[in-house]
């Protein structure tokens, strides 16, 4: 096994046993990034020198007997997390020159745990997108290919760079953020595991905001156990974030071995949508069979307001984005385009700094918040959001977790589905409801499409019950035995 093919758990054990060094592990990833990133564009900014310096510190820590589960583990950091001294762009031209003077809480906790940062991963601009095609730094290519085709595929979004980096063996794991599915959908598209924790489980301090009531940090990795290891370090109360929950962090890694015997798993009828791909439906049915064979009890449930999830999301999220992105005006930080007066400077800066999708969502958000439309759109959306939450609370009175597909299709090609924004928004149909309710949800690779592309299943849990989500996800992972590999990856010519 090459160094870049290890899981986080395997690499951690090898580092602790001093079979490998953190410098060796980091150098192997730096070399892989140098070869493949020009093609995949998974990283906006690679930081090989910083990574080696951190790896040397990790080796010293290991030698001194102070190593933890993440000491010396090379990670990709989504370029939405502020990193002190390293450029942070949110994949936008308006933040092209921005170098934060402070560290986000999540990345600081990872650094405290001894992790090594390989660089800043690409994403949809300000996390607005489902395909990683809106970045000002170019599209990201999915390392997977359809059988018999060399057509470029999207990695999903917005955490597409993080997912592509991990899938292509350019990092052992990565941070992502999930607003409406931006960890789970790219994980599904790239054959990875990814979890959106309960809203408030991980601090949002230092994460560039898209939609403040929805954004939540989480990990993307190659196994459920690796996600648990990362989440253990990322989670925790933070007084600097007013939405951070003051809750103890359980032993997530131990939860992976919990099993599902006796657990009640809900199957929501509303997720069987019109025009649903037969292979997605078959995979879902297979997932039900796997859990049943492991001793779980399967129950049909109803989430009646699911059908309103997408319209609610695409009112609430743009409304919050229009407010959050008002701070980017060319005055305090970031790029500036001079104008004849202050208003002209604002207009020129924002016109040049924001891409088309960001402008579209700002305009939608400003419209639904405007006088005469606030009650008709935004206020009504918030009321329906409360009903979606109530649906989940009612369902969880009878079940321990819910099983659904992650995405309505496998990864699609660059250029496909891109002429109509509404068609693109439909990629989030299965992931958005859990985001609106703030409950934890995880995608697990469970099979391949007829074209040889990864398909994921989603496990949704109760608020602050990531342990059950992880145990059910691990049971699915074991049953599926997913071992397929992407065409483009470190050490393989493609």
Coordinates of C-alpha atoms in Angstrom, one line a residue:
X1 CA 0.0 0.0 0.0
X2 CA 1.3 3.4 -1.0
X3 CA 1.4 6.2 1.6
X4 CA -1.3 8.1 -0.2
X5 CA -3.7 5.1 -0.2
X6 CA -3.8 4.8 3.6
X7 CA -6.9 5.7 5.6
X8 CA -6.5 8.2 8.5
X9 CA -6.8 5.3 10.9
X10 CA -4.1 3.3 9.2
X11 CA -1.8 6.3 8.8
X12 CA -2.3 7.2 12.5
X13 CA -1.4 3.7 13.6
X14 CA 1.7 3.6 11.3
X15 CA 2.9 7.0 12.6
X16 CA 2.4 6.0 16.2
X17 CA 4.3 2.8 15.6
X18 CA 7.0 4.9 13.9
X19 CA 6.8 2.7 10.7
X20 CA 6.5 5.9 8.7
X21 CA 7.2 9.6 9.5
X22 CA 4.9 12.5 9.1
X23 CA 7.5 14.1 6.8
X24 CA 7.4 11.1 4.5
X25 CA 3.6 11.0 4.5
X26 CA 3.4 14.7 3.8
X27 CA 6.1 14.6 1.1
X28 CA 4.2 11.8 -0.7
X29 CA 1.0 14.0 -0.8
X30 CA 2.9 17.1 -1.8
X31 CA 4.4 15.2 -4.8
X32 CA 0.9 13.8 -5.7
X33 CA -0.6 17.3 -5.6
X34 CA 2.2 18.7 -7.8
X35 CA 1.5 16.0 -10.5
X36 CA -2.4 15.9 -10.4
X37 CA -3.6 19.2 -9.2
X38 CA -2.9 21.0 -12.5
X39 CA -5.4 18.6 -14.0
X40 CA -8.0 18.2 -11.3
X41 CA -7.8 21.8 -9.9
X42 CA -8.8 20.4 -6.5
X43 CA -6.6 23.0 -4.6
X44 CA -6.7 26.8 -5.1
X45 CA -3.6 27.2 -3.0
X46 CA -1.2 24.4 -2.2
X47 CA 1.1 25.0 0.8
X48 CA 3.9 22.4 0.5
X49 CA 6.5 24.3 2.6
X50 CA 4.0 25.0 5.4
X51 CA 2.9 21.3 5.3
X52 CA 6.5 20.0 5.7
X53 CA 7.1 22.4 8.6
X54 CA 4.0 21.2 10.3
X55 CA 5.0 17.6 9.6
X56 CA 8.4 18.1 11.2
X57 CA 6.6 19.4 14.3
X58 CA 4.3 16.4 14.2
X59 CA 7.3 14.0 14.1
X60 CA 8.8 15.8 17.1
X61 CA 5.5 15.5 18.9
X62 CA 5.3 11.7 18.2
X63 CA 8.9 11.2 19.3
X64 CA 8.1 13.0 22.6
X65 CA 5.1 10.7 23.2
X66 CA 2.5 13.3 22.8
X67 CA 0.8 12.2 19.6
X68 CA -3.0 12.1 19.0
X69 CA -5.2 10.5 16.4
X70 CA -4.5 13.3 13.9
X71 CA -0.9 14.0 14.6
X72 CA 1.0 14.1 11.3
X73 CA -2.2 13.5 9.2
X74 CA -2.2 15.5 5.9
X75 CA -5.5 17.2 5.2
X76 CA -7.1 19.5 2.6
X77 CA -8.9 22.6 4.0
X78 CA -11.8 24.0 2.1
X79 CA -11.0 27.5 1.1
X80 CA -13.9 28.8 3.2
X81 CA -12.0 28.4 6.5
X82 CA -9.9 31.3 7.5
X83 CA -6.3 30.2 8.0
X84 CA -3.8 32.6 9.6
X85 CA -1.1 33.6 7.2
X86 CA -2.5 31.6 4.3
X87 CA -4.7 33.1 1.5
X88 CA -8.4 32.5 2.0
X89 CA -10.5 33.3 -1.1
X90 CA -13.9 31.5 -0.8
X91 CA -13.2 30.9 -4.5
X92 CA -14.1 34.5 -5.3
X93 CA -12.3 37.3 -7.1
X94 CA -13.4 39.7 -4.4
X95 CA -11.3 37.9 -1.8
X96 CA -8.4 37.0 -4.1
X97 CA -5.8 39.1 -2.1
X98 CA -7.2 38.2 1.4
X99 CA -4.8 36.7 3.9
X100 CA -6.6 36.3 7.3
X101 CA -4.8 37.4 10.5
X102 CA -6.6 34.8 12.5
X103 CA -7.5 31.0 12.4
X104 CA -11.0 29.6 12.3
X105 CA -11.9 27.6 15.4
X106 CA -12.3 24.3 13.4
X107 CA -8.9 24.6 11.7
X108 CA -7.3 25.7 15.0
X109 CA -8.6 22.6 16.7
X110 CA -7.2 20.4 13.9
X111 CA -3.9 22.1 14.2
X112 CA -4.0 21.6 18.0
X113 CA -4.6 17.9 17.3
X114 CA -1.4 17.8 15.2
X115 CA -2.9 17.8 11.7
X116 CA -0.9 18.9 8.6
X117 CA -2.5 21.3 6.1
X118 CA -1.6 20.6 2.5
X119 CA -3.5 23.5 1.1
X120 CA -6.8 25.3 0.5
X121 CA -9.3 23.2 -1.5
X122 CA -11.4 24.6 -4.3
X123 CA -15.2 25.1 -4.0
X124 CA -18.1 26.8 -5.6
X125 CA -17.8 30.6 -5.1
X126 CA -18.9 31.4 -1.5
X127 CA -20.2 27.8 -1.4
X128 CA -23.0 28.6 -3.8
X129 CA -23.3 25.6 -6.2
X130 CA -23.8 21.9 -6.5
X131 CA -21.1 21.1 -9.1
X132 CA -18.0 23.1 -8.3
X133 CA -18.3 25.0 -11.5
X134 CA -18.8 28.5 -10.1
X135 CA -15.3 29.0 -8.7
X136 CA -13.4 32.1 -9.9
X137 CA -10.3 29.8 -10.0
X138 CA -11.8 27.3 -12.5
X139 CA -13.9 24.2 -12.3
X140 CA -12.8 21.1 -10.4
X141 CA -12.7 17.7 -12.2
X142 CA -14.0 14.6 -10.6
X143 CA -11.3 11.9 -10.6
X144 CA -13.9 9.3 -11.5
X145 CA -14.8 8.5 -15.2
X146 CA -17.7 6.8 -16.8
X147 CA -17.0 3.3 -18.2
X148 CA -15.4 3.7 -21.6
X149 CA -15.5 7.5 -21.6
X150 CA -12.9 10.2 -20.9
X151 CA -15.5 12.9 -20.5
X152 CA -14.9 15.2 -17.5
X153 CA -17.4 14.9 -14.7
X154 CA -18.3 17.3 -11.9
X155 CA -17.3 16.3 -8.3
X156 CA -20.4 17.8 -6.8
X157 CA -20.5 21.0 -4.7
X158 CA -19.8 23.1 -3.0
X159 CA -17.1 21.1 -1.3
X160 CA -16.0 19.6 -4.7
X161 CA -12.3 20.4 -4.3
X162 CA -12.2 18.7 -0.9
X163 CA -13.9 15.6 -2.2
X164 CA -11.8 15.5 -5.4
X165 CA -8.6 15.8 -3.3
X166 CA -9.5 13.0 -1.0
X167 CA -10.8 10.7 -3.8
X168 CA -7.7 11.2 -5.9
X169 CA -5.4 10.5 -3.0
X170 CA -4.2 14.2 -2.7
X171 CA -5.2 14.2 1.0
X172 CA -6.2 11.7 3.6
X173 CA -9.2 13.7 4.6
X174 CA -10.7 17.2 4.2
X175 CA -12.8 19.8 5.9
X176 CA -16.1 20.8 4.1
X177 CA -19.1 22.9 4.9
X178 CA -22.7 21.9 4.3
X179 CA -25.4 24.4 3.8
X180 CA -27.9 22.3 1.8
X181 CA -25.9 19.2 1.0
X182 CA -22.4 20.5 0.2
X183 CA -20.6 17.7 2.1
X184 CA -22.9 14.9 1.4
X185 CA -23.6 15.3 -2.3
X186 CA -19.9 15.6 -3.3
X187 CA -19.1 12.7 -1.1
X188 CA -21.7 10.7 -3.0
X189 CA -20.3 11.8 -6.4
X190 CA -16.7 10.8 -5.5
X191 CA -17.2 7.5 -3.6
X192 CA -16.4 9.0 -0.1
X193 CA -18.0 9.3 3.3
X194 CA -19.0 12.7 4.5
X195 CA -21.0 13.9 7.5
X196 CA -22.9 17.1 8.2
X197 CA -23.1 17.3 12.0
X198 CA -26.0 18.8 13.9
X199 CA -26.2 22.6 13.4
X200 CA -24.1 24.0 16.3
X201 CA -21.9 20.9 16.8
X202 CA -18.9 22.6 15.1
X203 CA -18.1 26.2 15.5
X204 CA -18.7 28.6 12.6
X205 CA -16.2 31.1 13.8
X206 CA -13.8 31.9 11.0
X207 CA -15.8 30.2 8.3
X208 CA -16.8 32.7 5.6
X209 CA -20.6 32.8 5.9
X210 CA -23.1 31.9 3.1
X211 CA -26.3 31.2 5.1
X212 CA -25.8 31.7 8.8
X213 CA -28.7 29.5 10.0
X214 CA -27.7 26.6 7.8
X215 CA -23.9 26.5 7.4
X216 CA -22.2 23.7 9.3
X217 CA -18.6 22.4 9.1
X218 CA -17.9 18.7 8.8
X219 CA -15.4 16.2 7.4
X220 CA -15.0 14.3 4.2
X221 CA -12.9 11.1 4.2
X222 CA -12.6 7.7 2.7
X223 CA -14.2 5.8 5.5
X224 CA -16.9 6.3 8.2
X225 CA -14.2 5.8 10.9
X226 CA -12.0 8.5 9.4
X227 CA -14.9 10.9 9.4
X228 CA -15.4 10.1 13.1
X229 CA -11.8 10.7 13.9
X230 CA -11.9 14.1 12.1
X231 CA -15.2 15.1 13.7
X232 CA -13.9 14.3 17.1
X233 CA -11.3 17.1 16.7
X234 CA -13.5 19.5 14.8
X235 CA -16.5 19.5 17.2
X236 CA -17.0 21.3 20.5
X237 CA -18.4 24.4 22.1
X238 CA -16.9 27.8 21.1
X239 CA -17.8 31.0 23.0
X240 CA -16.8 33.0 19.9
X241 CA -19.8 31.5 18.0
X242 CA -23.2 32.5 19.3
X243 CA -24.8 29.5 17.5
X244 CA -22.3 27.0 19.0
X245 CA -24.0 24.4 21.2
X246 CA -22.6 23.8 24.7
X247 CA -22.7 20.1 24.5
X248 CA -20.1 17.4 25.4
X249 CA -18.4 15.8 22.5
X250 CA -19.0 12.0 22.6
X251 CA -16.5 9.3 21.5
X252 CA -17.4 9.3 17.8
X253 CA -14.8 6.7 16.9
X254 CA -16.2 4.2 19.4
X255 CA -19.7 4.8 18.0
X256 CA -18.6 3.4 14.6
X257 CA -18.5 0.0 16.1
X258 CA -22.0 0.3 17.7
X259 CA -23.9 -1.8 15.2
X260 CA -27.6 -1.5 14.3
X261 CA -29.2 -4.5 16.0
X262 CA -32.5 -3.4 17.6
X263 CA -32.4 0.0 16.0
X264 CA -35.5 1.3 14.2
X265 CA -34.8 2.7 10.7
X266 CA -37.3 5.0 9.0
X267 CA -38.0 4.9 5.3
X268 CA -39.8 8.1 4.2
X269 CA -42.3 7.6 1.4
X270 CA -41.8 11.2 0.2
X271 CA -38.2 10.6 -1.0
X272 CA -39.6 8.4 -3.8
X273 CA -39.8 11.2 -6.2
X274 CA -41.2 11.3 -9.7
X275 CA -38.7 10.4 -12.3
X276 CA -36.3 8.9 -9.8
X277 CA -33.6 6.8 -11.4
X278 CA -34.3 3.1 -11.1
X279 CA -30.7 2.3 -10.1
X280 CA -31.0 4.8 -7.2
X281 CA -34.2 3.2 -6.1
X282 CA -32.6 -0.3 -6.3
X283 CA -29.6 0.9 -4.2
X284 CA -32.0 2.3 -1.6
X285 CA -33.9 -1.0 -1.4
X286 CA -30.5 -2.8 -1.1
X287 CA -29.6 -0.5 1.8
X288 CA -32.8 -1.4 3.5
X289 CA -32.1 -5.1 3.0
X290 CA -28.5 -4.7 4.4
X291 CA -29.7 -3.0 7.6
X292 CA -32.5 -5.5 8.1
X293 CA -30.0 -8.3 7.8
X294 CA -27.9 -6.6 10.5
X295 CA -30.8 -6.7 12.9
X296 CA -32.4 -3.3 12.3
X297 CA -36.2 -2.9 12.3
X298 CA -37.5 -1.1 9.2
X299 CA -40.4 1.2 9.5
X300 CA -42.3 3.3 6.8
X301 CA -42.5 6.9 7.9
X302 CA -43.9 10.1 6.5
X303 CA -42.1 13.5 6.1
X304 CA -45.0 15.3 4.4
X305 CA -43.4 18.7 4.0
X306 CA -40.3 17.3 2.2
X307 CA -41.7 18.5 -1.1
X308 CA -41.3 22.1 0.1
X309 CA -37.7 21.7 1.1
X310 CA -36.1 23.1 -2.1
X311 CA -38.3 26.2 -2.5
X312 CA -37.9 27.0 1.2
X313 CA -34.1 26.5 1.0
X314 CA -33.8 28.7 -2.1
X315 CA -35.6 31.5 -0.3
X316 CA -34.0 31.3 3.1
X317 CA -30.4 30.7 1.9
X318 CA -30.3 33.5 -0.6
X319 CA -31.9 35.9 1.8
X320 CA -29.2 35.2 4.4
X321 CA -26.5 35.4 1.7
X322 CA -27.7 38.8 0.5
X323 CA -27.2 40.1 4.1
X324 CA -23.9 38.3 4.7
X325 CA -22.3 39.3 1.4
X326 CA -23.1 43.0 2.0
X327 CA -19.8 43.3 3.8
X328 CA -17.8 42.8 0.6
X329 CA -17.7 46.4 -0.7
X330 CA -14.0 47.2 -1.4
X331 CA -13.6 49.3 1.7
X332 CA -12.3 47.1 4.6
X333 CA -10.6 44.1 3.0
X334 CA -10.4 42.1 -0.2
X335 CA -10.3 43.5 -3.8
X336 CA -11.3 47.0 -4.7
X337 CA -12.2 48.6 -8.1
X338 CA -11.9 52.4 -7.9
X339 CA -14.8 54.5 -9.0
X340 CA -15.9 58.1 -9.4
X341 CA -17.4 58.2 -5.9
X342 CA -18.1 55.8 -3.0
X343 CA -21.3 54.4 -4.6
X344 CA -19.6 53.9 -8.0
X345 CA -16.7 52.1 -6.2
X346 CA -19.2 49.8 -4.4
X347 CA -20.9 48.9 -7.7
X348 CA -17.7 48.4 -9.7
X349 CA -16.1 46.3 -6.9
X350 CA -19.1 44.0 -6.5
X351 CA -19.7 43.7 -10.3
X352 CA -16.1 42.6 -10.8
X353 CA -15.7 40.6 -7.6
X354 CA -18.8 38.4 -7.7
X355 CA -19.5 35.7 -10.2
X356 CA -22.9 35.1 -11.9
X357 CA -24.3 32.5 -9.4
X358 CA -23.4 34.7 -6.4
X359 CA -25.0 37.7 -8.1
X360 CA -28.1 35.7 -8.9
X361 CA -28.5 34.5 -5.3
X362 CA -27.9 38.0 -3.9
X363 CA -30.6 39.4 -6.1
X364 CA -33.1 36.6 -5.2
X365 CA -32.3 37.2 -1.5
X366 CA -32.7 40.9 -1.7
X367 CA -36.0 40.5 -3.6
X368 CA -37.6 38.2 -1.0
X369 CA -36.5 40.5 1.8
X370 CA -37.8 43.6 0.2
X371 CA -40.8 45.6 1.2
X372 CA -44.0 44.0 -0.1
X373 CA -42.4 40.6 -0.5
X374 CA -41.0 39.8 2.9
X375 CA -44.3 38.4 4.3
X376 CA -45.2 36.6 1.0
X377 CA -41.9 34.8 0.6
X378 CA -39.3 34.9 3.5
X379 CA -41.8 34.8 6.4
X380 CA -43.8 32.1 4.8
X381 CA -40.6 30.1 4.1
X382 CA -39.6 30.3 7.7
X383 CA -43.1 29.0 8.7
X384 CA -42.8 26.0 6.3
X385 CA -39.2 25.4 7.6
X386 CA -40.7 25.0 11.1
X387 CA -43.1 22.4 9.7
X388 CA -40.2 20.5 8.1
X389 CA -38.5 20.4 11.4
X390 CA -41.7 19.2 13.1
X391 CA -41.9 16.4 10.6
X392 CA -38.5 15.1 11.6
X393 CA -39.3 15.5 15.3
X394 CA -42.5 13.5 14.9
X395 CA -40.6 10.8 12.9
X396 CA -37.9 10.5 15.4
X397 CA -40.4 9.7 18.1
X398 CA -40.7 6.3 16.4
X399 CA -37.3 5.7 14.8
X400 CA -33.7 6.0 15.6
X401 CA -32.5 7.0 12.1
X402 CA -33.7 7.6 8.6
X403 CA -32.3 6.1 5.4
X404 CA -32.6 7.8 2.0
X405 CA -30.6 8.2 -1.2
X406 CA -28.0 11.0 -1.0
X407 CA -28.4 12.4 -4.5
X408 CA -30.9 11.8 -7.4
X409 CA -28.1 10.7 -9.8
X410 CA -24.5 9.9 -10.1
X411 CA -22.0 12.5 -11.1
X412 CA -22.9 14.3 -14.3
X413 CA -20.6 15.7 -17.0
X414 CA -19.2 19.2 -17.1
X415 CA -21.6 21.1 -19.4
X416 CA -24.5 18.9 -18.6
X417 CA -27.5 20.3 -16.6
X418 CA -25.8 23.7 -16.6
X419 CA -28.1 25.8 -18.9
X420 CA -30.9 26.0 -16.3
X421 CA -30.2 27.0 -12.6
X422 CA -33.4 25.3 -11.4
X423 CA -32.2 22.0 -12.9
X424 CA -28.9 22.4 -11.0
X425 CA -30.8 23.2 -7.7
X426 CA -32.6 19.9 -8.0
X427 CA -29.3 18.1 -7.1
X428 CA -30.0 19.1 -3.5
X429 CA -33.5 17.5 -3.3
X430 CA -32.6 14.7 -0.9
X431 CA -30.1 16.7 1.3
X432 CA -31.8 20.0 1.9
X433 CA -34.5 18.9 4.3
X434 CA -32.0 17.7 6.9
X435 CA -30.2 21.0 6.6
X436 CA -33.3 23.0 7.1
X437 CA -34.1 20.9 10.2
X438 CA -30.5 21.2 11.5
X439 CA -30.2 17.4 12.1
X440 CA -27.1 15.4 11.4
X441 CA -26.8 13.4 8.2
X442 CA -24.1 11.4 6.5
X443 CA -23.5 10.0 3.0
X444 CA -21.9 6.6 2.6
X445 CA -20.6 5.1 -0.7
X446 CA -22.8 2.0 -1.3
X447 CA -22.6 1.0 -5.0
X448 CA -21.8 1.9 -8.6
X449 CA -24.1 3.1 -11.3
X450 CA -24.4 1.2 -14.6
X451 CA -21.8 3.6 -15.9
X452 CA -19.4 2.7 -13.1
X453 CA -19.8 5.8 -11.0
X454 CA -20.3 6.0 -7.2
X455 CA -23.7 6.2 -5.6
X456 CA -24.3 7.1 -2.0
X457 CA -26.9 6.4 0.7
X458 CA -27.8 9.0 3.3
X459 CA -28.4 8.3 7.0
X460 CA -30.2 11.1 8.9
X461 CA -30.3 11.2 12.7
X462 CA -31.7 13.0 15.7
X463 CA -30.3 16.3 16.9
X464 CA -26.9 15.7 18.5
X465 CA -27.1 12.0 17.9
X466 CA -24.2 11.7 15.5
X467 CA -23.3 8.5 17.3
X468 CA -26.3 6.7 15.8
X469 CA -25.7 8.2 12.4
X470 CA -22.1 6.9 12.5
X471 CA -23.1 3.4 13.7
X472 CA -25.8 3.0 11.0
X473 CA -23.4 4.4 8.4
X474 CA -20.7 2.0 9.4
X475 CA -23.1 -0.9 9.2
X476 CA -24.0 0.1 5.6
X477 CA -20.3 0.6 4.8
X478 CA -19.5 -2.9 6.0
X479 CA -22.4 -4.5 4.1
X480 CA -21.7 -2.6 0.9
X481 CA -18.0 -3.4 0.9
X482 CA -17.3 -0.5 -1.5
X483 CA -13.8 -0.8 -2.8
X484 CA -13.9 0.7 -6.3
X485 CA -11.3 3.3 -7.1
X486 CA -11.3 6.5 -9.2
X487 CA -9.6 6.5 -12.6
X488 CA -7.4 9.5 -11.7
X489 CA -5.5 9.1 -8.5
X490 CA -2.0 9.4 -7.1
X491 CA 0.4 6.8 -8.5
X492 CA -1.8 5.9 -11.4
X493 CA -1.4 7.3 -14.9
X494 CA -4.7 8.3 -16.5

